[in-house]
Coordinates of N, CA and C in Angstrom, one line a residue:
M1 N 16.4 -40.7 -34.9 CA 15.9 -39.9 -36.1 C 15.2 -38.6 -35.6
K2 N 15.7 -37.5 -36.1 CA 15.1 -36.2 -35.7 C 13.7 -36.1 -36.1
N3 N 12.9 -35.5 -35.2 CA 11.5 -35.3 -35.6 C 11.4 -34.0 -36.5
K4 N 10.2 -33.8 -37.0 CA 10.0 -32.7 -38.0 C 10.3 -31.4 -37.3
F5 N 9.9 -31.2 -36.1 CA 10.0 -30.0 -35.3 C 11.5 -29.6 -35.2
T6 N 12.3 -30.6 -34.8 CA 13.7 -30.3 -34.7 C 14.4 -29.9 -36.0
V7 N 14.0 -30.6 -37.0 CA 14.6 -30.3 -38.3 C 14.2 -28.9 -38.8
L8 N 13.0 -28.6 -38.7 CA 12.5 -27.3 -39.2 C 13.1 -26.1 -38.5
I9 N 13.1 -26.2 -37.2 CA 13.6 -25.1 -36.4 C 15.1 -25.0 -36.4
G10 N 15.8 -26.1 -36.6 CA 17.2 -26.0 -36.6 C 17.8 -25.9 -35.2
V11 N 17.3 -26.7 -34.3 CA 17.7 -26.6 -32.9 C 19.1 -27.2 -32.8
V12 N 19.8 -26.8 -31.7 CA 21.1 -27.4 -31.4 C 21.0 -27.9 -29.9
S13 N 21.9 -28.8 -29.6 CA 22.0 -29.2 -28.2 C 22.3 -28.1 -27.3
M14 N 21.7 -28.1 -26.1 CA 22.0 -27.0 -25.2 C 23.5 -27.0 -24.8
F15 N 24.1 -28.2 -24.8 CA 25.5 -28.3 -24.4 C 26.4 -27.8 -25.5
A16 N 25.9 -27.5 -26.7 CA 26.7 -27.0 -27.8 C 26.8 -25.4 -27.7
M17 N 26.0 -24.9 -26.8 CA 26.0 -23.4 -26.6 C 27.4 -23.0 -26.1
A18 N 27.7 -21.8 -26.5 CA 29.0 -21.2 -26.1 C 28.8 -19.9 -25.4
P19 N 28.2 -19.8 -24.2 CA 27.9 -18.6 -23.5 C 29.1 -17.7 -23.3
D20 N 29.0 -16.4 -23.3 CA 30.1 -15.5 -23.0 C 30.6 -15.7 -21.6
Y21 N 29.8 -16.2 -20.7 CA 30.3 -16.3 -19.3 C 30.9 -17.7 -19.1
A22 N 31.2 -18.4 -20.1 CA 31.7 -19.8 -20.0 C 33.1 -19.7 -19.4
Q23 N 33.8 -18.6 -19.5 CA 35.2 -18.5 -19.0 C 35.2 -18.5 -17.5
V24 N 34.1 -18.1 -16.9 CA 34.0 -18.1 -15.4 C 34.0 -19.6 -15.0
S25 N 34.8 -19.9 -14.0 CA 34.9 -21.2 -13.4 C 33.6 -21.7 -12.9
A26 N 33.3 -23.0 -13.2 CA 32.0 -23.5 -12.7 C 31.9 -23.5 -11.2
T27 N 33.0 -23.4 -10.5 CA 33.0 -23.3 -9.1 C 32.8 -21.9 -8.5
S28 N 32.9 -20.9 -9.4 CA 32.8 -19.5 -9.0 C 31.4 -19.2 -8.7
K29 N 31.2 -18.2 -7.8 CA 29.9 -17.8 -7.4 C 29.4 -16.7 -8.4
I30 N 28.3 -16.9 -8.9 CA 27.7 -15.9 -9.8 C 26.3 -15.5 -9.3
D31 N 26.2 -14.2 -8.9 CA 24.9 -13.7 -8.4 C 24.0 -13.4 -9.6
G32 N 22.7 -13.4 -9.3 CA 21.7 -13.1 -10.3 C 21.5 -14.3 -11.3
T33 N 20.8 -14.0 -12.3 CA 20.4 -15.1 -13.3 C 20.4 -14.5 -14.7
P34 N 20.7 -15.3 -15.7 CA 20.6 -14.9 -17.1 C 19.1 -15.1 -17.6
Y35 N 18.3 -15.8 -16.8 CA 17.0 -16.2 -17.3 C 15.9 -15.2 -16.8
L36 N 14.8 -15.2 -17.5 CA 13.6 -14.5 -17.1 C 13.1 -15.2 -15.8
D37 N 13.1 -16.6 -15.9 CA 12.8 -17.4 -14.7 C 13.6 -18.7 -14.9
E38 N 14.4 -19.1 -13.9 CA 15.2 -20.3 -14.1 C 14.4 -21.6 -14.3
K39 N 13.2 -21.6 -13.8 CA 12.4 -22.8 -13.9 C 11.8 -23.0 -15.3
F40 N 11.8 -24.2 -15.8 CA 11.1 -24.5 -17.0 C 9.6 -24.5 -16.7
V41 N 8.8 -23.9 -17.6 CA 7.4 -23.8 -17.4 C 6.7 -24.4 -18.7
E42 N 5.6 -25.1 -18.4 CA 4.9 -25.7 -19.6 C 4.5 -24.6 -20.6
G43 N 4.9 -24.8 -21.8 CA 4.6 -23.7 -22.8 C 4.1 -24.3 -24.1
K44 N 3.9 -23.4 -25.1 CA 3.5 -23.8 -26.4 C 4.3 -23.0 -27.4
I45 N 4.9 -23.8 -28.3 CA 5.7 -23.2 -29.4 C 4.9 -23.3 -30.7
T46 N 4.6 -22.2 -31.3 CA 3.8 -22.2 -32.5 C 4.7 -22.0 -33.7
L47 N 4.7 -22.9 -34.6 CA 5.4 -22.8 -35.9 C 4.4 -23.0 -37.0
A48 N 4.1 -21.9 -37.8 CA 3.1 -21.9 -38.8 C 1.8 -22.4 -38.1
D49 N 1.2 -23.5 -38.6 CA 0.0 -24.0 -38.0 C 0.2 -25.2 -37.1
K50 N 1.4 -25.4 -36.7 CA 1.8 -26.5 -35.7 C 2.0 -25.9 -34.4
I51 N 1.6 -26.6 -33.3 CA 1.8 -26.2 -31.9 C 2.5 -27.4 -31.2
W52 N 3.6 -27.1 -30.5 CA 4.2 -28.1 -29.7 C 4.2 -27.7 -28.2
K53 N 3.7 -28.6 -27.4 CA 3.7 -28.3 -25.9 C 4.9 -28.9 -25.3
V54 N 5.8 -28.0 -24.8 CA 7.0 -28.4 -24.1 C 7.4 -27.5 -23.0
P55 N 8.2 -27.9 -22.0 CA 8.6 -27.0 -21.0 C 9.6 -26.0 -21.6
V56 N 9.4 -24.7 -21.2 CA 10.2 -23.6 -21.9 C 10.7 -22.7 -20.8
R57 N 11.9 -22.1 -21.0 CA 12.4 -20.9 -20.3 C 13.1 -20.0 -21.2
Y58 N 13.2 -18.7 -20.9 CA 13.9 -17.8 -21.7 C 15.2 -17.3 -21.2
N59 N 16.3 -17.5 -21.9 CA 17.6 -17.1 -21.6 C 17.8 -15.6 -22.1
I60 N 17.5 -14.6 -21.3 CA 17.6 -13.3 -21.7 C 19.0 -12.9 -22.2
F61 N 20.0 -13.3 -21.5 CA 21.3 -12.9 -21.8 C 21.8 -13.3 -23.2
Q62 N 21.4 -14.5 -23.6 CA 21.8 -15.0 -24.9 C 20.7 -14.8 -25.9
D63 N 19.5 -14.4 -25.5 CA 18.3 -14.2 -26.4 C 18.0 -15.6 -27.1
L64 N 17.9 -16.6 -26.2 CA 17.6 -17.9 -26.7 C 16.4 -18.5 -25.9
M65 N 15.6 -19.3 -26.5 CA 14.6 -20.0 -25.8 C 15.1 -21.4 -25.6
E66 N 15.1 -21.9 -24.3 CA 15.5 -23.2 -24.0 C 14.2 -24.1 -23.7
Y67 N 14.2 -25.3 -24.2 CA 13.1 -26.1 -24.0 C 13.6 -27.6 -23.8
K68 N 12.7 -28.4 -23.2 CA 13.0 -29.8 -23.0 C 12.1 -30.7 -23.9
Q69 N 12.8 -31.6 -24.5 CA 12.0 -32.6 -25.4 C 12.7 -33.9 -25.4
N70 N 11.9 -34.9 -25.1 CA 12.4 -36.3 -25.0 C 13.6 -36.4 -24.1
G71 N 13.6 -35.7 -23.0 CA 14.6 -35.8 -22.0 C 15.9 -35.0 -22.3
Q72 N 15.9 -34.3 -23.4 CA 17.0 -33.4 -23.8 C 16.7 -32.0 -23.6
S73 N 17.7 -31.2 -23.3 CA 17.6 -29.7 -23.2 C 18.1 -29.2 -24.5
L74 N 17.3 -28.4 -25.2 CA 17.6 -27.9 -26.5 C 17.3 -26.4 -26.5
V75 N 17.8 -25.7 -27.6 CA 17.6 -24.3 -27.7 C 17.0 -23.9 -29.0
L76 N 16.3 -22.7 -29.0 CA 15.8 -22.2 -30.2 C 16.4 -20.8 -30.4
D77 N 17.0 -20.6 -31.6 CA 17.4 -19.2 -32.0 C 16.2 -18.4 -32.4
P78 N 16.2 -17.1 -32.3 CA 15.1 -16.3 -32.8 C 14.9 -16.3 -34.3
S79 N 14.4 -17.4 -34.8 CA 14.2 -17.6 -36.3 C 12.8 -17.0 -36.7
S80 N 12.8 -16.5 -37.9 CA 11.5 -15.9 -38.4 C 10.5 -17.0 -38.7
V81 N 10.8 -18.3 -38.7 CA 9.8 -19.3 -38.9 C 9.0 -19.5 -37.6
I82 N 9.4 -19.0 -36.5 CA 8.7 -19.1 -35.2 C 7.5 -18.1 -35.2
H83 N 6.3 -18.6 -35.0 CA 5.2 -17.7 -35.0 C 5.1 -17.0 -33.6
K84 N 5.1 -17.8 -32.5 CA 5.1 -17.3 -31.2 C 5.4 -18.4 -30.2
I85 N 5.8 -18.0 -29.0 CA 6.1 -18.9 -27.9 C 5.4 -18.4 -26.7
H86 N 4.6 -19.2 -26.1 CA 3.8 -18.8 -24.9 C 4.1 -19.7 -23.8
F87 N 4.4 -19.1 -22.6 CA 4.6 -19.9 -21.4 C 4.3 -19.0 -20.2
G88 N 3.6 -19.6 -19.2 CA 3.2 -18.8 -18.1 C 2.3 -17.6 -18.5
D89 N 2.7 -16.4 -18.1 CA 2.0 -15.2 -18.5 C 2.6 -14.5 -19.6
N90 N 3.6 -15.1 -20.3 CA 4.4 -14.5 -21.3 C 4.2 -15.0 -22.7
T91 N 4.1 -14.1 -23.6 CA 4.1 -14.5 -25.1 C 5.2 -13.8 -25.8
F92 N 6.1 -14.5 -26.4 CA 7.2 -14.0 -27.1 C 7.0 -14.2 -28.6
V93 N 7.5 -13.2 -29.4 CA 7.5 -13.3 -30.9 C 8.8 -12.9 -31.4
V94 N 9.1 -13.3 -32.6 CA 10.4 -12.9 -33.2 C 10.2 -11.6 -34.1
Q95 N 11.0 -10.6 -33.8 CA 10.9 -9.4 -34.6 C 12.4 -8.9 -34.9
K96 N 12.5 -8.2 -36.0 CA 13.8 -7.6 -36.3 C 13.8 -6.2 -35.6
F97 N 14.9 -6.0 -34.9 CA 15.1 -4.7 -34.2 C 16.5 -4.3 -34.2
E98 N 16.8 -3.0 -33.9 CA 18.2 -2.5 -34.0 C 18.9 -2.8 -32.7
F99 N 20.1 -3.3 -32.7 CA 20.9 -3.5 -31.6 C 22.3 -3.1 -31.9
K100 N 22.8 -2.1 -31.1 CA 24.1 -1.5 -31.3 C 24.4 -1.2 -32.8
G101 N 23.4 -0.5 -33.4 CA 23.6 -0.1 -34.7 C 23.3 -1.1 -35.8
K102 N 23.0 -2.3 -35.4 CA 22.8 -3.4 -36.4 C 21.4 -3.9 -36.2
T103 N 20.8 -4.4 -37.3 CA 19.5 -5.0 -37.3 C 19.6 -6.5 -37.2
K104 N 18.9 -7.1 -36.2 CA 18.9 -8.5 -35.9 C 17.6 -9.0 -35.5
N105 N 17.4 -10.3 -35.6 CA 16.2 -11.0 -35.1 C 16.4 -11.2 -33.6
G106 N 15.3 -11.0 -32.9 CA 15.3 -11.2 -31.4 C 14.0 -11.6 -30.9
F107 N 13.9 -12.2 -29.7 CA 12.7 -12.5 -29.0 C 12.2 -11.3 -28.3
L108 N 11.0 -10.8 -28.6 CA 10.4 -9.7 -28.0 C 9.1 -10.1 -27.3
A109 N 8.9 -9.6 -26.1 CA 7.6 -10.0 -25.4 C 6.5 -9.2 -26.0
L110 N 5.4 -9.8 -26.4 CA 4.2 -9.2 -27.0 C 3.3 -8.7 -25.8
L111 N 3.2 -7.4 -25.7 CA 2.4 -6.9 -24.6 C 1.0 -6.5 -24.9
D112 N 0.7 -6.2 -26.2 CA -0.7 -6.0 -26.6 C -0.7 -6.0 -28.2
S113 N -1.8 -6.3 -28.7 CA -1.9 -6.4 -30.2 C -3.3 -5.8 -30.6
G114 N -3.3 -5.3 -31.8 CA -4.5 -4.7 -32.4 C -4.0 -3.8 -33.6
K115 N -4.6 -2.7 -33.7 CA -4.1 -1.7 -34.7 C -2.6 -1.4 -34.5
V116 N -2.3 -1.3 -33.2 CA -0.9 -1.1 -32.8 C -0.5 -2.3 -31.9
M117 N 0.7 -2.8 -32.2 CA 1.3 -3.9 -31.4 C 2.4 -3.3 -30.5
L118 N 2.4 -3.7 -29.3 CA 3.4 -3.2 -28.3 C 4.3 -4.4 -27.9
F119 N 5.6 -4.1 -27.8 CA 6.6 -5.1 -27.5 C 7.5 -4.6 -26.4
S120 N 8.2 -5.5 -25.7 CA 9.3 -5.1 -24.9 C 10.5 -6.0 -25.1
K121 N 11.7 -5.5 -25.1 CA 12.9 -6.3 -25.3 C 13.6 -6.3 -23.9
K122 N 13.8 -7.5 -23.4 CA 14.4 -7.6 -22.1 C 15.9 -7.8 -22.2
G123 N 16.6 -7.3 -21.2 CA 18.1 -7.3 -21.3 C 18.7 -7.7 -19.9
V124 N 19.9 -8.4 -20.1 CA 20.7 -8.8 -18.9 C 22.1 -8.5 -19.2
L125 N 22.8 -7.9 -18.3 CA 24.3 -7.7 -18.4 C 25.0 -8.7 -17.5
Y126 N 26.2 -9.2 -18.0 CA 27.1 -10.0 -17.2 C 28.2 -9.1 -16.7
L127 N 28.4 -9.0 -15.4 CA 29.5 -8.2 -14.9 C 30.6 -9.1 -14.2
E128 N 31.8 -8.9 -14.6 CA 32.9 -9.7 -14.0 C 33.0 -9.4 -12.5
G129 N 33.5 -10.4 -11.8 CA 33.8 -10.2 -10.4 C 35.0 -9.4 -10.2
R130 N 35.2 -8.8 -9.0 CA 36.4 -8.0 -8.8 C 36.9 -8.3 -7.4
K131 N 38.2 -8.3 -7.3 CA 38.9 -8.6 -6.1 C 38.9 -7.3 -5.2
G132 N 38.4 -7.4 -4.0 CA 38.4 -6.2 -3.1 C 37.5 -5.1 -3.7
G133 N 36.5 -5.5 -4.4 CA 35.7 -4.4 -5.1 C 34.6 -3.8 -4.2
A134 N 34.3 -4.4 -3.1 CA 33.3 -3.9 -2.2 C 33.9 -2.8 -1.3
L135 N 33.0 -2.0 -0.7 CA 33.5 -0.9 0.2 C 34.3 -1.4 1.3
D136 N 34.1 -2.6 1.8 CA 34.8 -3.1 3.0 C 36.0 -3.9 2.5
G137 N 36.4 -3.9 1.2 CA 37.5 -4.6 0.7 C 37.3 -6.0 0.4
T138 N 36.1 -6.5 0.6 CA 35.9 -7.9 0.2 C 35.6 -8.0 -1.3
D139 N 35.8 -9.3 -1.8 CA 35.6 -9.5 -3.2 C 34.1 -9.3 -3.6
L140 N 34.0 -8.8 -4.9 CA 32.6 -8.8 -5.5 C 32.5 -10.0 -6.4
P141 N 31.5 -10.8 -6.3 CA 31.3 -11.9 -7.2 C 30.8 -11.5 -8.6
A142 N 31.1 -12.3 -9.6 CA 30.5 -12.0 -10.9 C 29.0 -12.0 -10.7
R143 N 28.3 -11.3 -11.6 CA 26.9 -11.3 -11.5 C 26.2 -11.0 -12.8
F144 N 24.9 -11.5 -12.9 CA 24.0 -11.1 -13.9 C 23.1 -10.0 -13.4
T145 N 22.8 -8.9 -14.1 CA 21.9 -7.9 -13.6 C 21.0 -7.5 -14.7
R146 N 19.7 -7.4 -14.4 CA 18.7 -6.9 -15.4 C 18.9 -5.5 -15.8
T147 N 18.7 -5.2 -17.0 CA 18.7 -3.8 -17.5 C 17.2 -3.4 -17.8
P148 N 16.9 -2.1 -17.8 CA 15.5 -1.7 -18.1 C 15.0 -2.2 -19.4
D149 N 13.8 -2.7 -19.5 CA 13.2 -3.1 -20.7 C 13.2 -1.9 -21.7
V150 N 13.4 -2.3 -23.0 CA 13.2 -1.3 -24.1 C 11.9 -1.6 -24.8
F151 N 11.1 -0.6 -25.0 CA 9.8 -0.8 -25.6 C 9.7 -0.4 -27.1
Y152 N 9.0 -1.2 -27.8 CA 8.9 -1.0 -29.3 C 7.4 -1.1 -29.6
Y153 N 7.0 -0.5 -30.8 CA 5.7 -0.7 -31.3 C 5.7 -0.7 -32.8
K154 N 4.6 -1.2 -33.4 CA 4.5 -1.1 -34.8 C 3.0 -1.0 -35.1
I155 N 2.7 -0.3 -36.2 CA 1.3 -0.1 -36.6 C 1.0 -1.0 -37.8
G156 N 0.1 -1.9 -37.5 CA -0.3 -2.9 -38.6 C 0.9 -3.8 -38.9
D157 N 1.2 -3.8 -40.2 CA 2.3 -4.6 -40.7 C 3.5 -3.7 -41.0
G158 N 3.5 -2.5 -40.4 CA 4.6 -1.6 -40.6 C 5.9 -1.9 -39.9
E159 N 6.8 -1.0 -39.9 CA 8.1 -1.2 -39.3 C 8.1 -1.1 -37.8
L160 N 9.0 -1.8 -37.1 CA 9.1 -1.7 -35.7 C 9.9 -0.4 -35.3
H161 N 9.3 0.3 -34.3 CA 9.9 1.5 -33.8 C 10.2 1.5 -32.3
E162 N 11.3 1.9 -31.9 CA 11.6 2.0 -30.5 C 10.8 3.2 -30.0
I163 N 10.3 3.1 -28.8 CA 9.5 4.2 -28.2 C 10.5 5.1 -27.4
E164 N 10.8 6.2 -28.0 CA 11.7 7.2 -27.4 C 11.0 8.3 -26.6
S165 N 9.7 8.5 -27.0 CA 8.9 9.4 -26.2 C 7.4 9.2 -26.6
I166 N 6.5 9.5 -25.7 CA 5.1 9.3 -26.0 C 4.7 10.3 -27.1
K167 N 5.3 11.5 -27.1 CA 4.9 12.5 -28.1 C 5.2 12.1 -29.5
S168 N 6.4 11.5 -29.7 CA 6.8 11.0 -31.0 C 6.0 9.8 -31.5
M169 N 5.6 9.0 -30.5 CA 4.8 7.8 -30.8 C 3.4 8.3 -31.3
I170 N 2.8 9.2 -30.6 CA 1.5 9.7 -31.0 C 1.6 10.4 -32.4
A171 N 2.7 11.1 -32.6 CA 2.8 11.8 -33.9 C 2.8 10.8 -35.1
S172 N 3.2 9.5 -34.8 CA 3.3 8.6 -35.9 C 1.9 7.9 -36.2
F173 N 1.0 8.1 -35.3 CA -0.3 7.5 -35.4 C -1.2 8.2 -36.5
P174 N -1.9 7.5 -37.3 CA -2.6 8.1 -38.4 C -3.9 8.9 -38.0
E175 N -4.3 8.8 -36.7 CA -5.6 9.4 -36.3 C -5.6 9.6 -34.8
R176 N -6.6 10.3 -34.3 CA -6.9 10.5 -32.9 C -5.8 11.1 -32.1
Q177 N -4.9 11.9 -32.7 CA -3.7 12.4 -32.1 C -4.1 13.4 -30.9
E178 N -5.0 14.2 -31.1 CA -5.4 15.2 -30.0 C -6.0 14.4 -28.8
E179 N -6.9 13.4 -29.1 CA -7.5 12.6 -28.1 C -6.4 11.8 -27.3
L180 N -5.5 11.3 -28.1 CA -4.4 10.5 -27.4 C -3.5 11.3 -26.6
T181 N -3.2 12.5 -27.1 CA -2.4 13.5 -26.3 C -3.0 13.8 -25.0
L182 N -4.3 14.1 -25.0 CA -5.0 14.4 -23.7 C -5.0 13.2 -22.8
Y183 N -5.2 12.0 -23.4 CA -5.2 10.8 -22.5 C -3.9 10.5 -21.9
A184 N -2.8 10.7 -22.7 CA -1.5 10.5 -22.2 C -1.1 11.4 -21.1
K185 N -1.6 12.7 -21.2 CA -1.3 13.7 -20.2 C -2.1 13.4 -18.9
K186 N -3.3 13.0 -19.1 CA -4.2 12.8 -18.0 C -3.7 11.5 -17.2
E187 N -3.3 10.5 -17.9 CA -2.9 9.2 -17.2 C -1.4 9.2 -17.0
K188 N -0.7 10.2 -17.3 CA 0.7 10.3 -17.0 C 1.4 9.1 -17.6
V189 N 1.2 8.9 -18.9 CA 1.8 7.8 -19.6 C 3.3 8.0 -19.8
S190 N 4.1 7.0 -19.4 CA 5.6 7.1 -19.5 C 6.1 6.1 -20.5
H191 N 7.0 6.5 -21.4 CA 7.5 5.6 -22.4 C 8.5 4.6 -21.7
K192 N 8.7 4.7 -20.4 CA 9.6 3.8 -19.7 C 8.9 2.8 -18.8
K193 N 7.6 3.0 -18.7 CA 6.8 2.2 -17.7 C 5.8 1.3 -18.5
E194 N 6.0 0.0 -18.3 CA 5.2 -1.0 -19.0 C 3.7 -0.8 -18.8
K195 N 3.4 -0.7 -17.5 CA 1.9 -0.6 -17.2 C 1.2 0.5 -17.9
T196 N 1.8 1.7 -17.9 CA 1.1 2.8 -18.5 C 1.1 2.7 -20.0
L197 N 2.2 2.1 -20.6 CA 2.3 1.9 -22.0 C 1.2 0.9 -22.5
V198 N 1.1 -0.1 -21.8 CA 0.0 -1.1 -22.1 C -1.3 -0.5 -22.1
Q199 N -1.6 0.3 -21.0 CA -2.9 0.9 -20.9 C -3.2 1.9 -22.1
F200 N -2.1 2.6 -22.4 CA -2.2 3.6 -23.5 C -2.5 2.9 -24.9
V201 N -1.8 1.8 -25.2 CA -2.0 1.1 -26.4 C -3.3 0.4 -26.4
Q202 N -3.7 -0.1 -25.3 CA -5.1 -0.8 -25.2 C -6.2 0.3 -25.4
Y203 N -6.0 1.5 -24.9 CA -6.9 2.6 -25.2 C -7.0 2.9 -26.6
Y204 N -5.9 3.0 -27.3 CA -5.9 3.3 -28.7 C -6.5 2.2 -29.5
N205 N -6.2 1.0 -29.2 CA -6.8 -0.1 -29.9 C -8.3 -0.3 -29.7
S206 N -8.8 0.3 -28.7 CA -10.2 0.2 -28.4 C -11.0 1.3 -29.1
L207 N -10.3 2.3 -29.7 CA -11.1 3.4 -30.3 C -11.6 3.0 -31.7

C-alpha cells in the first residue's frame, strides 16, 4: 500500500525513468556526472506542513530529485506542491522559469531570502563520445559537463527574473538604488558570480 507521501507527490520508480543518455551502452565509459553529488545525503523534503527525512540527491541533467524510501530508489518531479528540499548545504525550491523560450517548473537552489530572493539554476550537458576525437587520434568518451549556473531573483511574491546585469537588477528595486549602485561598484558585484551576488542580496535585505 502506497503511503500518503508517495500518493501526494506522484513519485515514480527510478527504474521507470527514461534518461536521454539511455542509448549509451551500459558498458561505455562516461566521464563526469549528471548529479550535483552522486552520493545520497540525509535530507528533508517539505510538503505543506509535512516533513519527510530521507536520503536525497539531485539529478541536474534531468532536473529530478532522487531519494530512497523503504529500500526503493524513487524520484520527484519539480511539482508546485513541494515547498522545499534541503540536504547538506543545499536548499532547493520549485519555481517557474523560462527554458528555451518556454516556461516550466524546475528545481532552483535558494541562495538567500528576504525582501529579495536569490536563486541559481544548475545545468549539465551530455556530450556524445567521438571516435578519434582527441588531438592524438584517440577516442573521446561520452561525458557529462557542468554549465555555468544561471541566476534569478524575485521581489516579494513577484515574478522570477533572470539576472542579466547588476544594473538592470538594481533598476527593478523599489528603493535604495543609488546606495545599491555604489555598493555594487565598490564590491565589484558580478551577475555571473554566486559569492558576490549573495553578498549583494544579503546587503539589500539587511537595509
